[in-house]
CSV table of C-alpha atoms in Angstrom, one decimal:
chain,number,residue,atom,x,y,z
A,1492,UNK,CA,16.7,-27.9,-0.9
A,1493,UNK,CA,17.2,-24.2,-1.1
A,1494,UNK,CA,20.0,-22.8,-3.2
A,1495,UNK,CA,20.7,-18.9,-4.2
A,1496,UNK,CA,23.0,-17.2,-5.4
A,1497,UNK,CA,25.0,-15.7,-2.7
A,1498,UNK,CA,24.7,-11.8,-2.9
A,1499,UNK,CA,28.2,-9.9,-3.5
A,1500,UNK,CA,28.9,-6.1,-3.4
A,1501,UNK,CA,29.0,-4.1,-6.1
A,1502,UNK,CA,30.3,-0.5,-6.4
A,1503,UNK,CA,27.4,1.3,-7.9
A,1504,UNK,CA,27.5,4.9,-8.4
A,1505,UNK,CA,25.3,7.2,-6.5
A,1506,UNK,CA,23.2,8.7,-9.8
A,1507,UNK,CA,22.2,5.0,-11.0
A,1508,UNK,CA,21.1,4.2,-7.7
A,1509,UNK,CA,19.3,7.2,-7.6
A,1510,UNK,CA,17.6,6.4,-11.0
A,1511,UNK,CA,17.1,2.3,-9.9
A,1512,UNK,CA,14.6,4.2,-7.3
A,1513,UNK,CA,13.4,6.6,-9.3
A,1514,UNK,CA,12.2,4.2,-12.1
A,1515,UNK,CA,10.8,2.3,-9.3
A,1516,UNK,CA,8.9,4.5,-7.7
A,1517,UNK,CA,7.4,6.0,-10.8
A,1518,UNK,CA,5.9,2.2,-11.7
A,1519,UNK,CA,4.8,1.5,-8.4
A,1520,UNK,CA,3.0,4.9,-8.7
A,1521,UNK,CA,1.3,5.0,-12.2
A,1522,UNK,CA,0.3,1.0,-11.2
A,1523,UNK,CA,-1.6,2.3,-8.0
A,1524,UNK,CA,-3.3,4.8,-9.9
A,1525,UNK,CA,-4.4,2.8,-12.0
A,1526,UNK,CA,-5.6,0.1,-9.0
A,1527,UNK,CA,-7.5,3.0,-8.1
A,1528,UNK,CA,-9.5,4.3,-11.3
A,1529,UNK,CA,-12.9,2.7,-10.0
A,1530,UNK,CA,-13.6,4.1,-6.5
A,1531,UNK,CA,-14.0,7.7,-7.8
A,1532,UNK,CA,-16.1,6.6,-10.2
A,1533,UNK,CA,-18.4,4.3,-7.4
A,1534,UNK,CA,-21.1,6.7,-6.8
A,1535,UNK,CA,-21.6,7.6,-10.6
A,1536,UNK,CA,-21.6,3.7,-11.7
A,1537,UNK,CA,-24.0,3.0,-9.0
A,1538,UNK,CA,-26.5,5.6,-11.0
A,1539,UNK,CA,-25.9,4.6,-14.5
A,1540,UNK,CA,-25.8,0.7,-13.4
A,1541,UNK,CA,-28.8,1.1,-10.9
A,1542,UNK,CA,-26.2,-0.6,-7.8
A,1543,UNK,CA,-27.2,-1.5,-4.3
A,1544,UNK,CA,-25.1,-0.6,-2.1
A,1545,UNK,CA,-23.5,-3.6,-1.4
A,1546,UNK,CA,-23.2,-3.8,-5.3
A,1547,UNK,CA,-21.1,-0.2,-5.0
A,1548,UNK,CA,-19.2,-1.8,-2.2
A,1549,UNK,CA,-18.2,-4.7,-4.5
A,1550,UNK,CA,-16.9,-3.2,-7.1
A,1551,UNK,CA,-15.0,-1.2,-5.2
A,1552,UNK,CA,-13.8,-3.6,-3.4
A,1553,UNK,CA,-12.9,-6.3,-5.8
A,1554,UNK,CA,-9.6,-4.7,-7.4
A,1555,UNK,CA,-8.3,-3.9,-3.8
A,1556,UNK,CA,-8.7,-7.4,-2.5
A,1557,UNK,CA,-7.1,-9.0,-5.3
A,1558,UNK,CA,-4.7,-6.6,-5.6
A,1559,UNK,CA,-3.3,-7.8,-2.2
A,1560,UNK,CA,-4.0,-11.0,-2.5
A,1561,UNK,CA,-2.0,-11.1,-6.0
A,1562,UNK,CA,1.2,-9.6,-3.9
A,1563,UNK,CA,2.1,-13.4,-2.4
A,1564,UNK,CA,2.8,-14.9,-5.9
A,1565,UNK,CA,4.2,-11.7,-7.7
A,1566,UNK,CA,6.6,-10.8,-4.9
A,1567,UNK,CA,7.8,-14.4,-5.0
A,1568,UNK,CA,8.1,-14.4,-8.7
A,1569,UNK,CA,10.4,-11.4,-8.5
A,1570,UNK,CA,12.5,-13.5,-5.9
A,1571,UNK,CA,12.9,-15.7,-8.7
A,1572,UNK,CA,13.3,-13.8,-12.1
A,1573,UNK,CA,13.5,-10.4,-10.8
A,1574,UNK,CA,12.0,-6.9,-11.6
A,1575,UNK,CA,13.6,-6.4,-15.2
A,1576,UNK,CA,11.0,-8.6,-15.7
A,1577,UNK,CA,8.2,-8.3,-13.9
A,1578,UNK,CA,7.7,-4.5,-14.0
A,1579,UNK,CA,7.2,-4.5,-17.5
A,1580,UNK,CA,5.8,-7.3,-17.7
A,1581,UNK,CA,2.8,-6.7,-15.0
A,1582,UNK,CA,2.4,-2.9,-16.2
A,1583,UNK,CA,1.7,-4.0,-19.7
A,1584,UNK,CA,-1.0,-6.2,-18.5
A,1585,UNK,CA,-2.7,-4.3,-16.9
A,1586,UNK,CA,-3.2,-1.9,-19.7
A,1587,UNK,CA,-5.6,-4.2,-21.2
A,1588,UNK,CA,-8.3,-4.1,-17.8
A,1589,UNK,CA,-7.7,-0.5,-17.8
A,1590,UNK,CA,-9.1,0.1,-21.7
A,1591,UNK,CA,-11.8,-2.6,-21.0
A,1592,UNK,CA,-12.8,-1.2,-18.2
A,1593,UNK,CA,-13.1,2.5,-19.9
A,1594,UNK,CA,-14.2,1.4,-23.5
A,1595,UNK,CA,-16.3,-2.1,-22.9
A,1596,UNK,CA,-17.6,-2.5,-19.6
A,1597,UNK,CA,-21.5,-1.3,-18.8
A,1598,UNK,CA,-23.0,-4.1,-16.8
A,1599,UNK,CA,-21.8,-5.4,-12.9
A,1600,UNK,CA,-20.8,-8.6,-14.3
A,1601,UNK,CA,-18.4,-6.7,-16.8
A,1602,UNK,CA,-17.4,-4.0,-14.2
A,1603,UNK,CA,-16.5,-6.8,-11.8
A,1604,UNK,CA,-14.6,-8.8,-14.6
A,1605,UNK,CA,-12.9,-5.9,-15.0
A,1606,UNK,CA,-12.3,-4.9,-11.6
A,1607,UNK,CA,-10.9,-8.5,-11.2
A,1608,UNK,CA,-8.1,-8.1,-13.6
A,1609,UNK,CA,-7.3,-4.8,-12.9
A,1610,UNK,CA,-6.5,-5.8,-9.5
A,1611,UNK,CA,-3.1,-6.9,-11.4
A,1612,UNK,CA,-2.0,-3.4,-10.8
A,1613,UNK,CA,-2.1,-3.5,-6.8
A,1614,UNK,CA,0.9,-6.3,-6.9
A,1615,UNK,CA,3.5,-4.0,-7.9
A,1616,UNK,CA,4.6,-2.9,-4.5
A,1617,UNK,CA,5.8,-7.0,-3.8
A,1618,UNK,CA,7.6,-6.6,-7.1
A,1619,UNK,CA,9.4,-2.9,-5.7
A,1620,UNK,CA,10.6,-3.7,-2.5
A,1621,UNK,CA,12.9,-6.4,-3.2
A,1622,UNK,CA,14.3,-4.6,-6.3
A,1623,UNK,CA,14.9,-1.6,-4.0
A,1624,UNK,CA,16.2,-4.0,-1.0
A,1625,UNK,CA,18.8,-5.5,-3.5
A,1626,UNK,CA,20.5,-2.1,-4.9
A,1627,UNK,CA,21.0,-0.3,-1.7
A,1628,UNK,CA,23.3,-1.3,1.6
A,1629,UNK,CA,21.5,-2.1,4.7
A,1630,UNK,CA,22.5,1.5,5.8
A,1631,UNK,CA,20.6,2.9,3.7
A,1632,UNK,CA,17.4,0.6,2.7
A,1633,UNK,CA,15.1,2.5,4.9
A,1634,UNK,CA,15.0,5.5,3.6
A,1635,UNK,CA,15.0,4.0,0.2
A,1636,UNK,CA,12.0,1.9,0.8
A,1637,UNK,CA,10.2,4.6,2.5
A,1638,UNK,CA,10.8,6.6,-0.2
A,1639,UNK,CA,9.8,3.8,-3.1
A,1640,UNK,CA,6.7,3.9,-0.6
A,1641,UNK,CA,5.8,7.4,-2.1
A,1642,UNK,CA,4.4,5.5,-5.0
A,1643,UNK,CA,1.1,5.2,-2.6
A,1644,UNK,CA,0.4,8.1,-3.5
A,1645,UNK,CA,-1.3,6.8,-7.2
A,1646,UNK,CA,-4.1,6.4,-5.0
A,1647,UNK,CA,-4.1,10.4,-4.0
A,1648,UNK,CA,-3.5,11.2,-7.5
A,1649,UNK,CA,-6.7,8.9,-9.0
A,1650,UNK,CA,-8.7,10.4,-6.0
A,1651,UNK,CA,-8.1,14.0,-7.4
A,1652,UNK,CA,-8.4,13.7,-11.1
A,1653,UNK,CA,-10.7,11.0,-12.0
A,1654,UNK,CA,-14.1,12.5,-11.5
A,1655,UNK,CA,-12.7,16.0,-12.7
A,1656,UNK,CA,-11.0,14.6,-15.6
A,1657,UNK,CA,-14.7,12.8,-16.3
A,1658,UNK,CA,-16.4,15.6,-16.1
A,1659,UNK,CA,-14.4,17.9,-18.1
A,1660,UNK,CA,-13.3,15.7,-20.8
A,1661,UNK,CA,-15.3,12.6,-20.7
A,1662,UNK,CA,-15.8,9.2,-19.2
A,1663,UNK,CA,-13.1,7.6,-21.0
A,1664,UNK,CA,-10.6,9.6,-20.7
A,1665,UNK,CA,-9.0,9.1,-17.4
A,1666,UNK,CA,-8.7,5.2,-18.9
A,1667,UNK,CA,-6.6,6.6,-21.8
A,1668,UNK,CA,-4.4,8.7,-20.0
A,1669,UNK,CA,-3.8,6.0,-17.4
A,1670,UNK,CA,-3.3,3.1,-20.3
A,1671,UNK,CA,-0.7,5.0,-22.3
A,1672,UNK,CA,1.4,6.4,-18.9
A,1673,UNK,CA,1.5,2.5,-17.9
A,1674,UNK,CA,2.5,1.8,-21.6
A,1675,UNK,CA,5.2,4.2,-21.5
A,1676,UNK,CA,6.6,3.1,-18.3
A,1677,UNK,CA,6.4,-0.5,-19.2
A,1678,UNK,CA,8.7,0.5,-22.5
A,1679,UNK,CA,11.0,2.9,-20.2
A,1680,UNK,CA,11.2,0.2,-17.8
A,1681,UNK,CA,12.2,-2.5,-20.8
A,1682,UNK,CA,15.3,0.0,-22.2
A,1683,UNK,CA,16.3,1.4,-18.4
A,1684,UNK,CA,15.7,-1.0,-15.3
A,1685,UNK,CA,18.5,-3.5,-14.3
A,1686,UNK,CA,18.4,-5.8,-11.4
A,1687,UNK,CA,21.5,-5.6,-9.1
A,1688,UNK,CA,23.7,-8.4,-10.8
A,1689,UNK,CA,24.6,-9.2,-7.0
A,1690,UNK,CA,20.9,-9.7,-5.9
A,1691,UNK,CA,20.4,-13.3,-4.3
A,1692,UNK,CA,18.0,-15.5,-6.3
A,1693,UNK,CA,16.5,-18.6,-5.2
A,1694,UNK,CA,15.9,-21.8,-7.3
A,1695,UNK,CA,12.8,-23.6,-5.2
A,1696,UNK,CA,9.6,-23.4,-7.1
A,1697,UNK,CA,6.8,-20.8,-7.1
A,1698,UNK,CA,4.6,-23.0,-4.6
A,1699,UNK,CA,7.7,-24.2,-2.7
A,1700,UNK,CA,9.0,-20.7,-2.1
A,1701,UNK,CA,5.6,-19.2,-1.2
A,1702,UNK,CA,5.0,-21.8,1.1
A,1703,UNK,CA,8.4,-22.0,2.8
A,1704,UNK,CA,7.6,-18.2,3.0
A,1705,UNK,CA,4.1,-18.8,5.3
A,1706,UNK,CA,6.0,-21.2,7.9
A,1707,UNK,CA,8.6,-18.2,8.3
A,1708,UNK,CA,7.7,-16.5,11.8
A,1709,UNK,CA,8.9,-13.0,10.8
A,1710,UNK,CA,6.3,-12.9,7.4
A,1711,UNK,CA,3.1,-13.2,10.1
A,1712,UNK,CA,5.2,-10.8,12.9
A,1713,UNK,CA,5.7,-8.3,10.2
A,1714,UNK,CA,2.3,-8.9,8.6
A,1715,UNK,CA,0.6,-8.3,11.5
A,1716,UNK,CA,2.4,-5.0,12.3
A,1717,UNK,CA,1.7,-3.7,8.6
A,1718,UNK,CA,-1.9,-4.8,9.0
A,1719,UNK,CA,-2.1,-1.6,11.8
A,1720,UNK,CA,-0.1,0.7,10.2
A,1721,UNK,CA,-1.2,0.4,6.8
A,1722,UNK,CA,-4.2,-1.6,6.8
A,1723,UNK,CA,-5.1,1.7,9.5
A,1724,UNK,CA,-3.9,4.8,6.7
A,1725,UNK,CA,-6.1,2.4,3.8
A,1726,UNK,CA,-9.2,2.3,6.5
A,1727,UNK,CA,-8.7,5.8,7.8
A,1728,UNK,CA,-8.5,7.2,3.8
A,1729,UNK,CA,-11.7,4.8,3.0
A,1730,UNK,CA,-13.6,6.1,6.1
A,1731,UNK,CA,-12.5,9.4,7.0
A,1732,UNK,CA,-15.1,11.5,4.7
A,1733,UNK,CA,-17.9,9.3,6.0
A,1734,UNK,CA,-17.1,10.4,9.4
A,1735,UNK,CA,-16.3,13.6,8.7
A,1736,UNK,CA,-19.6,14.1,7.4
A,1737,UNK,CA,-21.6,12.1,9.9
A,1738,UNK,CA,-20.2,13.3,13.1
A,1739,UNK,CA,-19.4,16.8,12.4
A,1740,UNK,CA,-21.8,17.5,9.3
A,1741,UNK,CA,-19.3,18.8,7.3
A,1742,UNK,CA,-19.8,19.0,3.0
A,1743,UNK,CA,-18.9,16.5,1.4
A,1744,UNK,CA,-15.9,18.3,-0.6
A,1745,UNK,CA,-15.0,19.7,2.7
A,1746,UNK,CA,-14.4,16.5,4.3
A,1747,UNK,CA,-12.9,15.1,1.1
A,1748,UNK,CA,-10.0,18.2,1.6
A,1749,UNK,CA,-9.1,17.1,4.8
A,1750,UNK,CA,-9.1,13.7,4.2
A,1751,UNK,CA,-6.6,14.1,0.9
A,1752,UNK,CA,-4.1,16.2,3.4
A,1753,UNK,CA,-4.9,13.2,5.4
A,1754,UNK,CA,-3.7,10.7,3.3
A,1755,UNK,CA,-0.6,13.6,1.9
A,1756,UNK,CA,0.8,13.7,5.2
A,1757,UNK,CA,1.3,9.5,5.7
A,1758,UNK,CA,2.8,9.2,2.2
A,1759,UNK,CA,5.0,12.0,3.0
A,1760,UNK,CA,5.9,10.3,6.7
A,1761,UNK,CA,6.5,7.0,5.2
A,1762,UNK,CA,10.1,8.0,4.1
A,1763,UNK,CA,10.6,9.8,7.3
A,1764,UNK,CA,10.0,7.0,8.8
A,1765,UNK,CA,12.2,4.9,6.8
A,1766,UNK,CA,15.1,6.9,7.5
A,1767,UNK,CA,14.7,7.2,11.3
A,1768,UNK,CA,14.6,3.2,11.3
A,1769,UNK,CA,18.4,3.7,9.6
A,1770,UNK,CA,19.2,5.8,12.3
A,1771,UNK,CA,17.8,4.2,15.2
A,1772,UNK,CA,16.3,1.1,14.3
A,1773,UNK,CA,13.0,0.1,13.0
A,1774,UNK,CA,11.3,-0.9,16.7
A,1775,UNK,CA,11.9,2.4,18.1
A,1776,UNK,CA,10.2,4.2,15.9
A,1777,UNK,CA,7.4,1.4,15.8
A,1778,UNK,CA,6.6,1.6,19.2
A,1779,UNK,CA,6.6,5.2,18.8
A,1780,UNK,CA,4.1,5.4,16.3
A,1781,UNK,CA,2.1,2.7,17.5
A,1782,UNK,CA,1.7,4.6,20.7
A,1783,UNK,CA,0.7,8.2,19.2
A,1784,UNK,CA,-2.1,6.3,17.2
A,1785,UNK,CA,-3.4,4.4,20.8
A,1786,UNK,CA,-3.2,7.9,22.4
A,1787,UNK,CA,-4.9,9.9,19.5
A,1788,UNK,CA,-7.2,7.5,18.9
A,1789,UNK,CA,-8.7,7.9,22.3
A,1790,UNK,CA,-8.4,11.8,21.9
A,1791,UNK,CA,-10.7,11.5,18.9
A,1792,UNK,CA,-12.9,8.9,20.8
A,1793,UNK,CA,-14.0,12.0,23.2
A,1794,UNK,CA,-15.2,13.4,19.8
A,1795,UNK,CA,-13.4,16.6,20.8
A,1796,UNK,CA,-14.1,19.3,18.5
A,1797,UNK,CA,-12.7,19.1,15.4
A,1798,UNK,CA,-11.0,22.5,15.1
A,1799,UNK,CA,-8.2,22.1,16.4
A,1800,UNK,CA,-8.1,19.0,18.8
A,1801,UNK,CA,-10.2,16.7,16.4
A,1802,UNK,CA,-7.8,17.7,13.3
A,1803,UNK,CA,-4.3,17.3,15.2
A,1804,UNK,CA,-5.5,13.9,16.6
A,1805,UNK,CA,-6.5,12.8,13.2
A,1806,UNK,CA,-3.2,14.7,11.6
A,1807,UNK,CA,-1.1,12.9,14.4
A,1808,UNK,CA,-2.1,9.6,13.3
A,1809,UNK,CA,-1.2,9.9,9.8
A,1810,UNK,CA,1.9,11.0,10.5
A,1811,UNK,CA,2.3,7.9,12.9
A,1812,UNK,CA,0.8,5.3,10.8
A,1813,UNK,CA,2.7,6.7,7.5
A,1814,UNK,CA,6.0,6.5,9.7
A,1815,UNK,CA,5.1,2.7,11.0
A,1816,UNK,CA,4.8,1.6,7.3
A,1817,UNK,CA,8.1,2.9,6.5
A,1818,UNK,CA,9.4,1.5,9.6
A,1819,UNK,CA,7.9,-2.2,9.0
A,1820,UNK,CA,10.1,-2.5,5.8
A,1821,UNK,CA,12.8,-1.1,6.9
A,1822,UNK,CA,12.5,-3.8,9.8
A,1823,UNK,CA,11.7,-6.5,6.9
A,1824,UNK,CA,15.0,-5.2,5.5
A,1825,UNK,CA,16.6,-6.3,8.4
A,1826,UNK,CA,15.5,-9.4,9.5
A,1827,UNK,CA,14.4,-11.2,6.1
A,1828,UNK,CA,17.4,-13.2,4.0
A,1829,UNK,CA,17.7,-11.2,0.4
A,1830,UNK,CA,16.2,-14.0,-1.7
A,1831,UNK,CA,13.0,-14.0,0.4
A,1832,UNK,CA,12.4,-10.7,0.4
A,1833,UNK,CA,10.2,-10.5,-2.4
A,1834,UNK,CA,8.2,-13.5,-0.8
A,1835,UNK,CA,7.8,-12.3,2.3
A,1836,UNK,CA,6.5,-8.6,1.0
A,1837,UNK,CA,3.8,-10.1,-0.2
A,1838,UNK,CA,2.7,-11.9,2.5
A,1839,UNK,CA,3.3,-8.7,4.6
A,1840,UNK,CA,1.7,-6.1,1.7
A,1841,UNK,CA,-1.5,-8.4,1.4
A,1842,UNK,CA,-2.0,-8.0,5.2
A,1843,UNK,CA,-1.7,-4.2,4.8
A,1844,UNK,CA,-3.9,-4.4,2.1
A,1845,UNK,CA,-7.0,-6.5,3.4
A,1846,UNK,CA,-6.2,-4.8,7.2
A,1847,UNK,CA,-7.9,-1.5,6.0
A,1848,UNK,CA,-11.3,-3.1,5.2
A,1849,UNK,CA,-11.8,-4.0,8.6
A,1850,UNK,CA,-12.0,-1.1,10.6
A,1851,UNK,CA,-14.5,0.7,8.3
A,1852,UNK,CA,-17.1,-2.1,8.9
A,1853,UNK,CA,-16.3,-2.3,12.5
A,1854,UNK,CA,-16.7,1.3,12.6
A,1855,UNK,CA,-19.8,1.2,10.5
A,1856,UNK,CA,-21.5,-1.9,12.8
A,1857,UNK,CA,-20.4,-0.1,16.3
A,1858,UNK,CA,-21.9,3.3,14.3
A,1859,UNK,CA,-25.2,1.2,13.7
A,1860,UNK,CA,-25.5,-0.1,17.4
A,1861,UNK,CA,-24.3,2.5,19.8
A,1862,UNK,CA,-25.7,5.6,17.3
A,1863,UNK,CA,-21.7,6.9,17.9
A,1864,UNK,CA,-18.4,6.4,17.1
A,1865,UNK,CA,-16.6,5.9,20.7
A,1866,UNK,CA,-16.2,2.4,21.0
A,1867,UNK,CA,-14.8,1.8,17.5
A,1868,UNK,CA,-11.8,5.1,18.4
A,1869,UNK,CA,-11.0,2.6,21.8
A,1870,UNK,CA,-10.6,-0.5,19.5
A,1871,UNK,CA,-8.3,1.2,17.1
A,1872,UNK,CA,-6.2,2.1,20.5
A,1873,UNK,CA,-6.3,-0.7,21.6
A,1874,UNK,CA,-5.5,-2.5,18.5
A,1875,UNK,CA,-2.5,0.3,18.7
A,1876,UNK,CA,-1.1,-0.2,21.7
A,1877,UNK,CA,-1.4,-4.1,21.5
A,1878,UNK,CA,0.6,-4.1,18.5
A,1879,UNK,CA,3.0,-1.6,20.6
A,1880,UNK,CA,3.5,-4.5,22.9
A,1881,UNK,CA,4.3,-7.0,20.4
A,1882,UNK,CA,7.0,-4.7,19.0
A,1883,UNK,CA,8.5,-4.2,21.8
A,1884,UNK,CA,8.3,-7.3,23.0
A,1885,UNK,CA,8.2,-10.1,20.7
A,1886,UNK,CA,9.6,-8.1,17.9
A,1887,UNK,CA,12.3,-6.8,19.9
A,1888,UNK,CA,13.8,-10.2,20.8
A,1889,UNK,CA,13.7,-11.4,17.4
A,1890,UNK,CA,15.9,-8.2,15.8
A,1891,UNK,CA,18.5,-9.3,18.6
């Protein structure tokens, strides 16, 4: 039998609200930065280990996927204890893959152990959204979680520094940096985060919650439309350079430029979105977004030139797909009760997560057969406009 404590308001002062996000946001981001401390560093590792590429792939790959994977039981731990406890908790443990990884590890198995465990630092984002969900008023949760969304930007930030900071200081040294900022937030988190004393909290087990959580019909509907949004911003910052370079033969630190103000302008959207969502509802601004990125997305199948049409298609969809993850939460804000939200965000963050490794190697296999990139620009429309219909649709009847 389920039984929570029923949530109450509490008059909270704008400044701590303010600083309940702020702290937040700040975790989720020095967590994802450290999530991302290996893909940089792919291409060297693959010379100093002697990788295949599949081997490269791998160890890039391993922290992401159980990064999202890890969101289902950390997001419904949170439900449970809360985020006084897990932020500090989870940021301090993943100190110890970080140093292991920079100090200890020269072999693929070690890499990959490594990789494994510091995959730990990809599950923060179940453990922020229901923190943030629980201090602010329905009113105003979209715009909050859009802006705790900012914290996506770790990735960004490991993508700029890490091979510089490498090269200029030394291999270890991004690891340090990274090991004591997650050791100061987990101490600043310890003296300064409170969950609301309102927040509801459910009594059902880990494995009872979590699978309560996978019969739920919203957790797949919302899933599946965070899948598109993020899972296409993850694919579109994984891929973007390898295009780039391929199809218009542009340098590799060319491409890299325009894919970071790629990836700047969808964090930056994601709040955007989250406040339209208060103001008109999350499924307006989905459908919106879903159809810019079908119509783009067949803009940049004509492999139009790339100054300007190919850059505003590709600029258009980041906007959109940054503004449909803000949007989805906002919409889980609405529509999930406030004990489950934890569980439920990480059933919906580990879709968004794995969803951006498909399109790359759909991309990369319709690249291989048809010697072009077309076909794979009309699935992601497709894919797009399909999840447009759902929304309004499906999605639509539900939020009524």
């Amino acid at each position: 039998m389920n039984s929570h404590v029923p949530r109450t308001d509490h008059a909270t002062p704008p400044p701590r609200l303010s600083w309940m996000l702020a702290l937040a946001t700040l975790g989720f981001l020095v967590s994802f930065w450290a999530w991302s401390l290996l893909a940089p560093l792919a291409p060297a590792l693959r010379q100093e280990l002697g990788l295949t590429p599949f081997q490269q792939s791998l160890v890039v790959a391993t922290p992401v996927l159980v990064g999202s994977l890890g969101r289902i039981p950390i997001g419904a731990l949170t439900d449970r204890v809360g985020a006084r406890v897990m932020f500090p908790l989870v940021t301090a443990a993943t100190i110890l893959p970080v140093l292991y990884l920079g100090h200890a590890a020269d072999s693929l198995a070690e890499v990959l152990v490594g990789g494994f465990l510091l995959g730990l630092g990809g599950t923060t984002f179940a453990i922020g959204v229901p923190f943030v969900n629980s201090w602010y008023p329905p009113g105003r949760r979209g715009l909050a979680l859009g802006v705790f969304g900012i914290g996506t930007g770790g990735t960004a930030i490991s993508a700029f520094t890490t091979v510089q900071l490498t090269d200029a200081v030394g291999r270890n040294f991004p690891f340090d940096l990274v090991a004591v900022l997650l050791a100061v937030y987990a101490l600043t988190a310890c003296l300064f985060l409170r969950d609301n004393p309102g927040r509801a909290v459910t009594a059902e087990s880990l494995l009872a919650r979590t699978a309560a959580t996978l019969r739920m019909a919203v957790a797949w509907q919302t899933a599946l439309l965070y899948a598109v949004s993020f899972g296409g911003f993850v694919a579109f910052s994984v891929y973007l350079p390898t295009y780039l370079t391929t199809a218009f033969g542009l340098e590799r630190s060319d491409a890299a430029t325009r894919t970071a103000g790629f990836v700047l302008l969808a964090v930056a959207m994601r709040p955007v979105g989250g406040w339209l969502s208060d103001r008109v509802r999350p499924v307006p601004v989905l459908v919106t977004a879903y159809a810019m990125v079908a119509a783009l997305a067949l803009v940049a199948a004509t492999e139009a030139p790339l100054v300007p049409l190919g850059t505003i298609s590709f600029l258009g969809m980041a906007a959109a797909l940054g503004a449909g993850a803000g949007a989805v939460f906002a919409l889980v804000a609405r529509l999930v009760p406030p004990e489950r939200v934890g569980s439920v965000t990480g059933v919906v963050g580990a879709a968004g997560g794995l969803g951006g490794f498909f399109p790359p190697l759909v991309m990369g296999v319709v690249n291989s057969v048809t010697r072009d990139f077309t076909w794979g620009y009309v699935l992601l429309a497709a894919t797009a406009a399909v999840a447009g219909v759902f929304t309004a649709t499906v999605v639509r009847r539900r939020t009524r």
